[in-house]
Short mmCIF file of C-alpha atoms and ligand atoms in Angstrom, two decimals:
data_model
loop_
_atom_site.label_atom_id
_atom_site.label_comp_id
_atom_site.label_asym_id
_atom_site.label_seq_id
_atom_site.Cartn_x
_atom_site.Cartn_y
_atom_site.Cartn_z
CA UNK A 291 109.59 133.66 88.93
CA UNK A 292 109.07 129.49 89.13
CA UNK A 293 105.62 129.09 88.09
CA UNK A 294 102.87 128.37 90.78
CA UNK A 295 101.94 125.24 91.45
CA UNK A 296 98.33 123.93 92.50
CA UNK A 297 97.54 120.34 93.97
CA UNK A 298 93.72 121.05 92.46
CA UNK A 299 93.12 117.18 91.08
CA UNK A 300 95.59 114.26 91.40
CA UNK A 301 96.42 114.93 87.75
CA UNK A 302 98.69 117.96 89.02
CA UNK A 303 101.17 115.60 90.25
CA UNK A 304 103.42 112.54 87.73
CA UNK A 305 103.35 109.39 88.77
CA UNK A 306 107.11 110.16 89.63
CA UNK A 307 106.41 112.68 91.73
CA UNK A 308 103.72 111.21 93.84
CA UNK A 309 106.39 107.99 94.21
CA UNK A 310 109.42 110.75 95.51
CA UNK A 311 106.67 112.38 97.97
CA UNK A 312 105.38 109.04 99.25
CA UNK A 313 109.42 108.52 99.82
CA UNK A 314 109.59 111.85 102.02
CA UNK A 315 106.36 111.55 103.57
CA UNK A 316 107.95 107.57 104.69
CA UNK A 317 111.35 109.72 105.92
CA UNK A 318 108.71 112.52 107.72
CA UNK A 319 107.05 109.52 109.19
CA UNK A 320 110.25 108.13 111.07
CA UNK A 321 110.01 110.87 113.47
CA UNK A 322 107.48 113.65 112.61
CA UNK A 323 108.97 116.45 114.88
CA UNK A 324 112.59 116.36 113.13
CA UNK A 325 111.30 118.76 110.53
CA UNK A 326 110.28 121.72 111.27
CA UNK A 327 113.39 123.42 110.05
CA UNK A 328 111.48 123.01 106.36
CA UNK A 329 109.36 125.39 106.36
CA UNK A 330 109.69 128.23 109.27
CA UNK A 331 107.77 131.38 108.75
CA UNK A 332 105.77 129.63 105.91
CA UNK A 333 101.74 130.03 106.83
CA UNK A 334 99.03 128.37 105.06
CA UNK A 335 95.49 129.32 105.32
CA UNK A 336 92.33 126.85 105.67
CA UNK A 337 89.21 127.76 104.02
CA UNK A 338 86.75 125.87 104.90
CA UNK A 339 82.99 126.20 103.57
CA UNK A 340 82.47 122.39 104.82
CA UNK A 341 82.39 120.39 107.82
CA UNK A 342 86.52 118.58 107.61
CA UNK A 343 87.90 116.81 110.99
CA UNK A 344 90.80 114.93 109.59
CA UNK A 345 91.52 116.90 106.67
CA UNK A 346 91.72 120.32 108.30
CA UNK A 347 93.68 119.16 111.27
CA UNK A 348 96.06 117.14 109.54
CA UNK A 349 96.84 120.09 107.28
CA UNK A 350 97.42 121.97 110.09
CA UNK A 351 99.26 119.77 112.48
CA UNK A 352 101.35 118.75 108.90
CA UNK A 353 101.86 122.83 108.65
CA UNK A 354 103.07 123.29 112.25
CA UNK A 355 105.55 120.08 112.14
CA UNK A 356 107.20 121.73 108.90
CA UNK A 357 107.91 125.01 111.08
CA UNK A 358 105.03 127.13 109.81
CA UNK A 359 102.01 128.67 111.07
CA UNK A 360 98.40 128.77 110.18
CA UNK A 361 95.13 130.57 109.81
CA UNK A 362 91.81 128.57 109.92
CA UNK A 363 88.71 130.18 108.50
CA UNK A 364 87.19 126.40 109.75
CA UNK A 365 83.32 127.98 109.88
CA UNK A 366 82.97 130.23 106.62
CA UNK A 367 79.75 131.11 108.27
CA UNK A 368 82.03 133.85 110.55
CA UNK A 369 83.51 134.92 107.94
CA UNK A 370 83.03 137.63 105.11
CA UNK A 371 80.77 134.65 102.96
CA UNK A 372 78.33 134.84 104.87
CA UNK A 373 77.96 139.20 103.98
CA UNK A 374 78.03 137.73 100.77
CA UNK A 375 81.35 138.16 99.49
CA UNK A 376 82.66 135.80 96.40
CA UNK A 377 84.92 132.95 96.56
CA UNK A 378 87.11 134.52 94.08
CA UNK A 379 87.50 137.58 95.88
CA UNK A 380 88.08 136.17 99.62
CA UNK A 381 91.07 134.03 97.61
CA UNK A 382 92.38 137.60 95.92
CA UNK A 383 92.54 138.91 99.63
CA UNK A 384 94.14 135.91 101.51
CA UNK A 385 96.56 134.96 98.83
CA UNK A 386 97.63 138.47 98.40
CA UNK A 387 99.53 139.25 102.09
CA UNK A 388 98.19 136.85 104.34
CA UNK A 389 99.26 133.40 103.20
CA UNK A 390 101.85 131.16 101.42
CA UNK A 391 99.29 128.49 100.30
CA UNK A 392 95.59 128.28 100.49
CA UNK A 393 94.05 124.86 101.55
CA UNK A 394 90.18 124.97 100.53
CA UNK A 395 87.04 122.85 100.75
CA UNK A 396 84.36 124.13 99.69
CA UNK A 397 80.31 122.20 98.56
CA UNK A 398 80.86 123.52 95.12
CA UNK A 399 82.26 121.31 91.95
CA UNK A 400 85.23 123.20 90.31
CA UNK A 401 85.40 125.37 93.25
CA UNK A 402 89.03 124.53 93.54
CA UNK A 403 90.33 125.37 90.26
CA UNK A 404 88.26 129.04 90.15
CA UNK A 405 90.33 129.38 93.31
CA UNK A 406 93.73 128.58 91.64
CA UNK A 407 93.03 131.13 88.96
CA UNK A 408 92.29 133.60 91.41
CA UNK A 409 95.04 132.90 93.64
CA UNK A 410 98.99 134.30 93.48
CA UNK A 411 99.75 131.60 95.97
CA UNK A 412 99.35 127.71 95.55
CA UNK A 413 95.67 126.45 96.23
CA UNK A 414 95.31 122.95 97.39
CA UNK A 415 91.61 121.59 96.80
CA UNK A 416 90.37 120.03 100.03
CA UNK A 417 87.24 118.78 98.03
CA UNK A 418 84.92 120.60 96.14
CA UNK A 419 81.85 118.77 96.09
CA UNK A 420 81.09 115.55 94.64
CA UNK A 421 84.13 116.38 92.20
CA UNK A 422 87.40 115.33 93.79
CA UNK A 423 89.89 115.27 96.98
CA UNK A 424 93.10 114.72 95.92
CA UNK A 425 95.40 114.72 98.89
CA UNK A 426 93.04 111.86 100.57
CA UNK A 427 94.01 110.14 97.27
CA UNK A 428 97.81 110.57 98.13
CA UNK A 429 96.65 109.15 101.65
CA UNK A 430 95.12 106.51 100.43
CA UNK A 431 97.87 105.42 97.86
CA UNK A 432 100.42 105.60 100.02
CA UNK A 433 98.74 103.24 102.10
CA UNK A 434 98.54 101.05 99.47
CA UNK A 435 101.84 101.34 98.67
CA UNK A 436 103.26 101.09 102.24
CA UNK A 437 101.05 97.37 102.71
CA UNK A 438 101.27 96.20 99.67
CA UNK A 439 104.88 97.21 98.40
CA UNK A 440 104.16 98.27 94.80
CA UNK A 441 101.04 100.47 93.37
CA UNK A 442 101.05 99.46 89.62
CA UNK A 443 98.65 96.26 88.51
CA UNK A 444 97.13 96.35 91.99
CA UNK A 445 93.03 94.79 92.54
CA UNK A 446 91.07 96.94 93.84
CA UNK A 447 87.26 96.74 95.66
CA UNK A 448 85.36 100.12 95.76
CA UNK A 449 81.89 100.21 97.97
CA UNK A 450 79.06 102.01 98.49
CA UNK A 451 78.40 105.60 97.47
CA UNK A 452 80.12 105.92 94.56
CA UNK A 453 78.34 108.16 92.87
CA UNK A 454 78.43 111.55 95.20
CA UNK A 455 82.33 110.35 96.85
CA UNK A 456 84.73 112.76 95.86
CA UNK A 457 87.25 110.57 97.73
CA UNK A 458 86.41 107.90 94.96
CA UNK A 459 86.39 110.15 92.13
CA UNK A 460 90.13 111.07 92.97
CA UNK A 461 91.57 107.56 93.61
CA UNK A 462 89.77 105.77 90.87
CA UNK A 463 91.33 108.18 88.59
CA UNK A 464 94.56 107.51 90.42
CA UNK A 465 94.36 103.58 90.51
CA UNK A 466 93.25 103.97 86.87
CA UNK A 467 96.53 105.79 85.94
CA UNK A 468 98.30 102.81 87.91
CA UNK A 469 97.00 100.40 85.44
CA UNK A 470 94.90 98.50 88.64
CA UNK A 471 92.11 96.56 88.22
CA UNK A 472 89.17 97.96 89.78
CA UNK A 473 85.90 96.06 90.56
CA UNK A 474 82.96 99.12 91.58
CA UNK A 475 80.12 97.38 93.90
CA UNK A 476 77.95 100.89 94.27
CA UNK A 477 75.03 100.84 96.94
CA UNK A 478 71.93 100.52 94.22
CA UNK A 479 71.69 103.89 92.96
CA UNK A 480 74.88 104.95 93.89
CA UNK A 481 76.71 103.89 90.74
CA UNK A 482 79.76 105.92 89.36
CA UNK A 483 78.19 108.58 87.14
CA UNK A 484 78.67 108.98 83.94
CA UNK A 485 80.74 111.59 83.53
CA UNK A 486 83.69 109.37 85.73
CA UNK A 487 83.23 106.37 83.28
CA UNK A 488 83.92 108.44 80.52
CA UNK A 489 86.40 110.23 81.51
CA UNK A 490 88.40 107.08 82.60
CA UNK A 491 87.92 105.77 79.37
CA UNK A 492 88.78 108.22 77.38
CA UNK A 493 91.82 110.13 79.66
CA UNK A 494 93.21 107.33 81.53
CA UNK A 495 91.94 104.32 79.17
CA UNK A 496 90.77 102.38 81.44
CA UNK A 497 87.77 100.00 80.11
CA UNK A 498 84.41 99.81 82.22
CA UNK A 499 82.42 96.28 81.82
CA UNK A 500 79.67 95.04 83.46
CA UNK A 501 79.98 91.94 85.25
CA UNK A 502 78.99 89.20 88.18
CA UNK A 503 80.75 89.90 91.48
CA UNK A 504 79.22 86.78 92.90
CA UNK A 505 82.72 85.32 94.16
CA UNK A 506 83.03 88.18 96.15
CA UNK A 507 80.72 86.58 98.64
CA UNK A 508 78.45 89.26 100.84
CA UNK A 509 80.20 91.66 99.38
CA UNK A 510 78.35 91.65 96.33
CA UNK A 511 74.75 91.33 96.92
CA UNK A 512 74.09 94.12 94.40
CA UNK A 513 74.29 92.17 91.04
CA UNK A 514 75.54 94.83 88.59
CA UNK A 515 79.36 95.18 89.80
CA UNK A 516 81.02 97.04 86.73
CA UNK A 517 84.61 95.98 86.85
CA UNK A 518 87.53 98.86 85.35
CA UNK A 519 90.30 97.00 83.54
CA UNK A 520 93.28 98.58 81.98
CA UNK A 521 93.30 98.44 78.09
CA UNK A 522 96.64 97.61 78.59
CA UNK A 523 96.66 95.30 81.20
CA UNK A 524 99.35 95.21 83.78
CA UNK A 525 101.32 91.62 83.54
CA UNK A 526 100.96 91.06 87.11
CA UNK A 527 96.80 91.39 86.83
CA UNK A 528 94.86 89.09 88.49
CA UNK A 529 91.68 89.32 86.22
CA UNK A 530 91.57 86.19 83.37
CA UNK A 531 92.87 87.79 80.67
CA UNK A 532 89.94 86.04 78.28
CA UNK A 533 87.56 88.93 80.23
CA UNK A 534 85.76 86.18 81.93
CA UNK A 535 86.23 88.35 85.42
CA UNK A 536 87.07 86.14 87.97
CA UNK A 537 88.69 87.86 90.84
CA UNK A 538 90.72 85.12 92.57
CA UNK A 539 92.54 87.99 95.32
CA UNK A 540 92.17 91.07 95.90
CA UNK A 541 94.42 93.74 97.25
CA UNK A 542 92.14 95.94 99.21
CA UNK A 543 88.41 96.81 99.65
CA UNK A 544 87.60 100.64 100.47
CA UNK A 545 84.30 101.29 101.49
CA UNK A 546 82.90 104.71 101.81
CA UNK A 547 79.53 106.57 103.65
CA UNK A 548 76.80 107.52 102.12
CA UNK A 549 77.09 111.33 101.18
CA UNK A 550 73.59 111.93 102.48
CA UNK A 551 74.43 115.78 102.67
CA UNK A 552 74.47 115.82 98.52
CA UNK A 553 71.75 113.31 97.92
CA UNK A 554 68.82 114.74 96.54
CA UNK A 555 65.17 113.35 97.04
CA UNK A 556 65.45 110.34 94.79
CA UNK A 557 68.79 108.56 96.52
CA UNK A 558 67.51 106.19 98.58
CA UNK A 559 69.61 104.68 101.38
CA UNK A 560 67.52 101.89 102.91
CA UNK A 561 69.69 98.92 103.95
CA UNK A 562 72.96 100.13 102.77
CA UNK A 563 75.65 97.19 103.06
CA UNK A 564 77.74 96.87 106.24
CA UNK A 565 81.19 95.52 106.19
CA UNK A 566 82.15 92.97 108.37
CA UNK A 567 84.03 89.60 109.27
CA UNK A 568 81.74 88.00 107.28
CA UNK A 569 81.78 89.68 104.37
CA UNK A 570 85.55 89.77 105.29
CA UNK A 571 85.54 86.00 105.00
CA UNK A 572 84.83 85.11 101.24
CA UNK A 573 87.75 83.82 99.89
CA UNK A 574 89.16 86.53 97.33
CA UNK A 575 89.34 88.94 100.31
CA UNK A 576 91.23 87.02 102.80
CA UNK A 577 93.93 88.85 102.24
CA UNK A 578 93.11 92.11 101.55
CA UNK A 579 93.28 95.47 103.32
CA UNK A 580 90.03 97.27 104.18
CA UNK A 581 90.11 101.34 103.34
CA UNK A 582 88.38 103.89 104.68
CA UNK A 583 88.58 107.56 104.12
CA UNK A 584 86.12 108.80 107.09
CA UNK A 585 84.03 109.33 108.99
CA UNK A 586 82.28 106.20 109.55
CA UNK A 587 78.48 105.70 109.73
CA UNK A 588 77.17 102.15 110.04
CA UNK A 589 79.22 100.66 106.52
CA UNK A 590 82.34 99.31 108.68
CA UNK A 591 81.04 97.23 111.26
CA UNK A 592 83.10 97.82 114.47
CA UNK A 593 83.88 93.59 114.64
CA UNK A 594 86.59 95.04 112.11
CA UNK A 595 88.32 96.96 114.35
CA UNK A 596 90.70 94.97 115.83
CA UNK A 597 91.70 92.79 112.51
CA UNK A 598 94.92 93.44 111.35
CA UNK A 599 93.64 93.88 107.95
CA UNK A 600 91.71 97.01 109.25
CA UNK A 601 93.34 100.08 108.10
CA UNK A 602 91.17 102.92 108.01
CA UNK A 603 92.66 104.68 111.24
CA UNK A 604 96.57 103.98 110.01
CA UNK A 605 95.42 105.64 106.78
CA UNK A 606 94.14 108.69 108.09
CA UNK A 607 97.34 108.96 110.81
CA UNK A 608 99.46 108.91 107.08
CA UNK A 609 97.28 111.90 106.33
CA UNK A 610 100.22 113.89 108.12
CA UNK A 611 103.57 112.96 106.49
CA UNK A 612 101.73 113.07 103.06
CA UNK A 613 100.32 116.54 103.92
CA UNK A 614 103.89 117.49 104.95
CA UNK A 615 105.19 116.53 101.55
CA UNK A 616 102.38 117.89 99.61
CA UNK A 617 102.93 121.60 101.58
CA UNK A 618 106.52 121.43 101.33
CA UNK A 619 106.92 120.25 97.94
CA UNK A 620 104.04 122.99 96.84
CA UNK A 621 106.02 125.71 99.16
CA UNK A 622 109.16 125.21 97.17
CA UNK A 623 110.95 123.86 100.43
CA UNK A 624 111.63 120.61 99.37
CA UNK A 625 113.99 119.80 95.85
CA UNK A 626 112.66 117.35 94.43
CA UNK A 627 114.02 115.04 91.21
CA UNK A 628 110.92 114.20 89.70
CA UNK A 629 109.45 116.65 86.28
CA UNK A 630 105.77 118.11 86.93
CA UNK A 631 103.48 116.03 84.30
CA UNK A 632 102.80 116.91 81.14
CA UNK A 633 99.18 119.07 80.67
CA UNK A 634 96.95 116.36 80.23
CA UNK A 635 94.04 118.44 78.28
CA UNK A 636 94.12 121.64 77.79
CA UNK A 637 91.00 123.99 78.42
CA UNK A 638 89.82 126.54 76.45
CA UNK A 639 87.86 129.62 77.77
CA UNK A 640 84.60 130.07 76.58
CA UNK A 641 84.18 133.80 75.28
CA UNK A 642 80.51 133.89 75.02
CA UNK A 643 78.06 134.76 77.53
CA UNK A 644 76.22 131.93 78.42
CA UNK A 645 77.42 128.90 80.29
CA UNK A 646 76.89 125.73 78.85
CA UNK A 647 77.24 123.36 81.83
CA UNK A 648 74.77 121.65 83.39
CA UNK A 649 75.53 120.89 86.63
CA UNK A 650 73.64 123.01 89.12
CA UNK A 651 76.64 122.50 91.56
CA UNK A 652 79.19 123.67 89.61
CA UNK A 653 80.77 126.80 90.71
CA UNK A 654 80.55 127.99 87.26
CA UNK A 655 76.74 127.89 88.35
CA UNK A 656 76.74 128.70 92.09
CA UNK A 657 79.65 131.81 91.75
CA UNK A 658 78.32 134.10 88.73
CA UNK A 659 80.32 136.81 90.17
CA UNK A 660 83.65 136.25 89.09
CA UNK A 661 82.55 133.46 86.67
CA UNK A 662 85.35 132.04 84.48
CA UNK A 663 84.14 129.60 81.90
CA UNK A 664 85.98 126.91 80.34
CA UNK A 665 85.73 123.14 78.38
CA UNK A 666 87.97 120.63 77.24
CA UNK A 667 87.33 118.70 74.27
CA UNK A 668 87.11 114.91 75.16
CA UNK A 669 86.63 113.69 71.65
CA UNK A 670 86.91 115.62 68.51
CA UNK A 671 85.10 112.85 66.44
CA UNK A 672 82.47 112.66 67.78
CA UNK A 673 82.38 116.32 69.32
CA UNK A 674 82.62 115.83 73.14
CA UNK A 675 83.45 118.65 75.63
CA UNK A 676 83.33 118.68 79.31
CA UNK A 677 82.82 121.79 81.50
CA UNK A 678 86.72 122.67 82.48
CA UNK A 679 85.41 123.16 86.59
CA UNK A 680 83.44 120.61 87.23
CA UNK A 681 84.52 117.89 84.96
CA UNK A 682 80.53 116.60 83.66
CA UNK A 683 79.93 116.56 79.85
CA UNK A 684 78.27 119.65 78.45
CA UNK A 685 75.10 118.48 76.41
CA UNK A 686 75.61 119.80 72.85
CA UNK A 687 73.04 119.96 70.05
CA UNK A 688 74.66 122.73 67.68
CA UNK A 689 77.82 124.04 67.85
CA UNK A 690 78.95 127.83 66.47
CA UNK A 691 82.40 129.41 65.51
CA UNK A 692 82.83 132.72 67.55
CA UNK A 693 84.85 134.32 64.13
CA UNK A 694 81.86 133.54 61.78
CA UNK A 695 79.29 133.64 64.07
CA UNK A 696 77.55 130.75 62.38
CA UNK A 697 76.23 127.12 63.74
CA UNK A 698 76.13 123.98 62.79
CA UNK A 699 75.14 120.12 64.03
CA UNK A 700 77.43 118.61 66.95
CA UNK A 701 78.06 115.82 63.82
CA UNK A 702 78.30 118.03 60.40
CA UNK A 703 81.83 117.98 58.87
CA UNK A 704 81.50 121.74 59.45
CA UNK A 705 81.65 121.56 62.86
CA UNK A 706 84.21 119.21 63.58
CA UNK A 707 86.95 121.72 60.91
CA UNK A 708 85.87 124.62 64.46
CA UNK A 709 89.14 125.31 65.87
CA UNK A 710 88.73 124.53 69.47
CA UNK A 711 89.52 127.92 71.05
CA UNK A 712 86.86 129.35 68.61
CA UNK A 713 83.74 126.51 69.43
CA UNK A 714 80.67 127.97 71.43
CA UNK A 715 78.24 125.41 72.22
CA UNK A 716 74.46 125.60 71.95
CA UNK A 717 71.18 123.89 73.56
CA UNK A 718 68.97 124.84 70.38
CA UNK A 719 68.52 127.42 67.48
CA UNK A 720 66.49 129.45 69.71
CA UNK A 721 69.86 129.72 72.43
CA UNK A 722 71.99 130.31 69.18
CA UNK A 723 70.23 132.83 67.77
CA UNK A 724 69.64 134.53 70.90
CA UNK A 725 73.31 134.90 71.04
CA UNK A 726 73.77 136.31 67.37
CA UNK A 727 74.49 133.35 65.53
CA UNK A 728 73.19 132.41 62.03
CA UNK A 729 72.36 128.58 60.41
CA UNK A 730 74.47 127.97 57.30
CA UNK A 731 72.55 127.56 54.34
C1 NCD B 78 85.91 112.45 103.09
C2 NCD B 78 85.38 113.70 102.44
O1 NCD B 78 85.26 114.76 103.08
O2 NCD B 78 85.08 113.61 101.27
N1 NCD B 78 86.46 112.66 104.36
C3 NCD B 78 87.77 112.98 104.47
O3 NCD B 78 88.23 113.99 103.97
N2 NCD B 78 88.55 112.08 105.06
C4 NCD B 78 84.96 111.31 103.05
C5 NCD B 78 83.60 111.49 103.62
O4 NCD B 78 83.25 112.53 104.15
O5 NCD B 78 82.85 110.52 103.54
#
């Protein structure tokens, strides 16, 4: 049987096969109710734990144009969740007769992938949390690559909340793996986190420095831009080459809301930037395309509306020929050249019972039920691992080998010769010995 296949973060597709689906979803897009011989009797579920306009309906209306049906559990609240049952278990029962593919948002961080390893049909994440969305990164790449022509090399302005966007997380990983430049101007306090910046240094190489966006006009009123340049920069980049950061063009600016529903008590929004035509006017943005994922608040200002370089409702109409290529290709309906990528990381399971992440969103943390645990190992020198749900770096202090049951410091020779399917991680001694494990003398 062909192996299932998840869309659960933009790293589940190659580069080559997000280039042959943006060339079916431009075919779908010619006329969008030629297709629906693709997929007849095909039916996809939506779970939805969240509030979704345009991501729910576009799956659906994507569904129906391919010749399939589909079930919406749109308000979880109605459903079996709310008398308490798991996420892992409501996945065993849909996936088992009901549907052909589950689409699922749900608030939690890693939500998605516990779903996919629960699931015997393909699980597309429809966000989980502040973690990622990766089909609104398909969206919002094939936009780029419909009005600008090519992806790779490409400059790129992200704004405001970048710190709780999933929709950034996803296409910053994306533009990363496109070799783009990428110039971050957060609302103050709503920087990238940490865990992002690592990762796209150390799995997509992409190098963060801090820098003065002052030529971007209005644009940049907060002073601490950080700009994302390849390590390998793309010939066709527009940055100085000699680092000194000048951004003479740029391709596109993509502003997103403030994620007030996951701020906590300290994120303060007061006087969050609004885009407009005069922000629009400094001269490195003349020419480029302004993004939005949706919904708006107050951060597009609606004297944008009418400019041609205003995008943001074109981008979420493309929401349905991508979706139809994402559901087809993930059905098995559609043949397509291009080789699935290679794993990127591989996670390991963590065996003993206590879980080492720290994110109090993570449904590692939220779902104890049917909880799966797993890491990857980010750096073997020094020891780095990051929770395998939820993507944010597990603090380690000591670190223990499940065969000898001993532990040693993150840094000791003796725990970087672990093997990596044999590491436990530990807060202190007290945690360590707790769980059976000895010091070396
Ligand atoms: C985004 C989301 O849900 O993350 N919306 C969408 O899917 N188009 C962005 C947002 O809610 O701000």
């Amino acid at each position: 049987m062909p192996r299932i296949r998840h869309l659960v973060s933009v790293d589940d597709l190659s580069i080559s096969e997000i280039q042959e689906l943006f060339n079916k979803a431009k075919d779908f897009s010619k006329d969008l109710r030629s297709w629906s011989h693709l997929c007849p009797g095909r039916i996809s579920a939506s779970l939805f734990y969240e509030a979704s306009t345009r991501t729910r309906l576009s799956f659906e209306s994507s569904m129906q144009r391919l010749g399939g049906g589909v079930l919406t559990a749109a308000e979880m609240r109605t459903s079996s969740a709310a008398k308490g049952e798991s996420l892992a278990d409501t996945v065993r029962v849909v996936s088992g007769a009901y549907a052909d593919l589950i689409v699922l948002r749900h608030p939690s961080e890693g939500a998605a992938r516990l779903a996919a390893e629960f699931s015997q049909v393909p699980v597309i994440n429809a966000g989980d949390g502040s973690h990622e969305h990766p089909t609104q990164t398909l969206c919002d790449l094939y936009t780029l690559w419909i009005e600008k022509g090519e992806l790779e090399g490409l400059d790129v302005v992200l704004a405001g909340d970048l710190r709780y966007s999933r929709t950034i997380h996803s296409f910053i990983y994306a533009l990363a793996r496109f070799c783009a430049n990428i110039v971050c101007v957060p609302h103050r306090g709503l920087e990238l986190p940490d865990y992002v910046l690592r990762r796209l240094r150390e799995e997509y190489g992409a190098e963060p420095v801090r820098a003065d966006a002052s030529e971007l006009g209005e644009i940049s009123r907060e002073s601490d831009a950080v700009y994302l340049t390849p390590a390998k920069p793309h010939q066709l980049s527009l940055f100085t080459d000699s680092r000194r950061l000048r951004v003479d063009r740029v391709d596109a600016v993509y502003m997103t809301r403030p994620q007030t529903e996951r701020h906590g008590e300290s994120d303060e929004i007061e006087s969050y930037f609004q885009l407009g035509q005069n922000a629009m006017s400094a001269k490195p943005l003349r020419e480029a395309i302004v993004m939005h994922p949706l919904p708006r608040r107050d951060e597009i200002s609606a004297d944008l509306d009418d400019d041609p370089r205003s995008l943001y409702f074109k981008q979420a109409a493309r929401g349905v020929p991508i979706r139809m290529a994402i559901l087809a290709h993930l059905l098995g309906c559609l043949e397509l050249q291009a080789s699935p990528p290679d794993v990127r990381t591989r996670l390991f399971p963590i065996e003993v019972g206590h879980n080492p992440c720290p994110n109090s969103s993570c449904i590692t943390n939220t779902e104890k039920r049917h909880q799966r645990l797993a890491f990857k190992l980010t750096s073997r020198d020094p020891l780095r691992a990051a929770c395998g749900y939820c993507s944010q770096e597990i603090p380690i202090r000591l670190v223990g080998c499940s065969t000898t049951r001993h532990y040693h410091p993150r840094d000791s020779a003796s725990a970087r010769r672990i093997r990596p399917d044999h590491l436990v991680f530990f807060r202190d001694e007290a945690q360590a010995t707790a769980l059976g494990f000895s010091a070396t003398r």
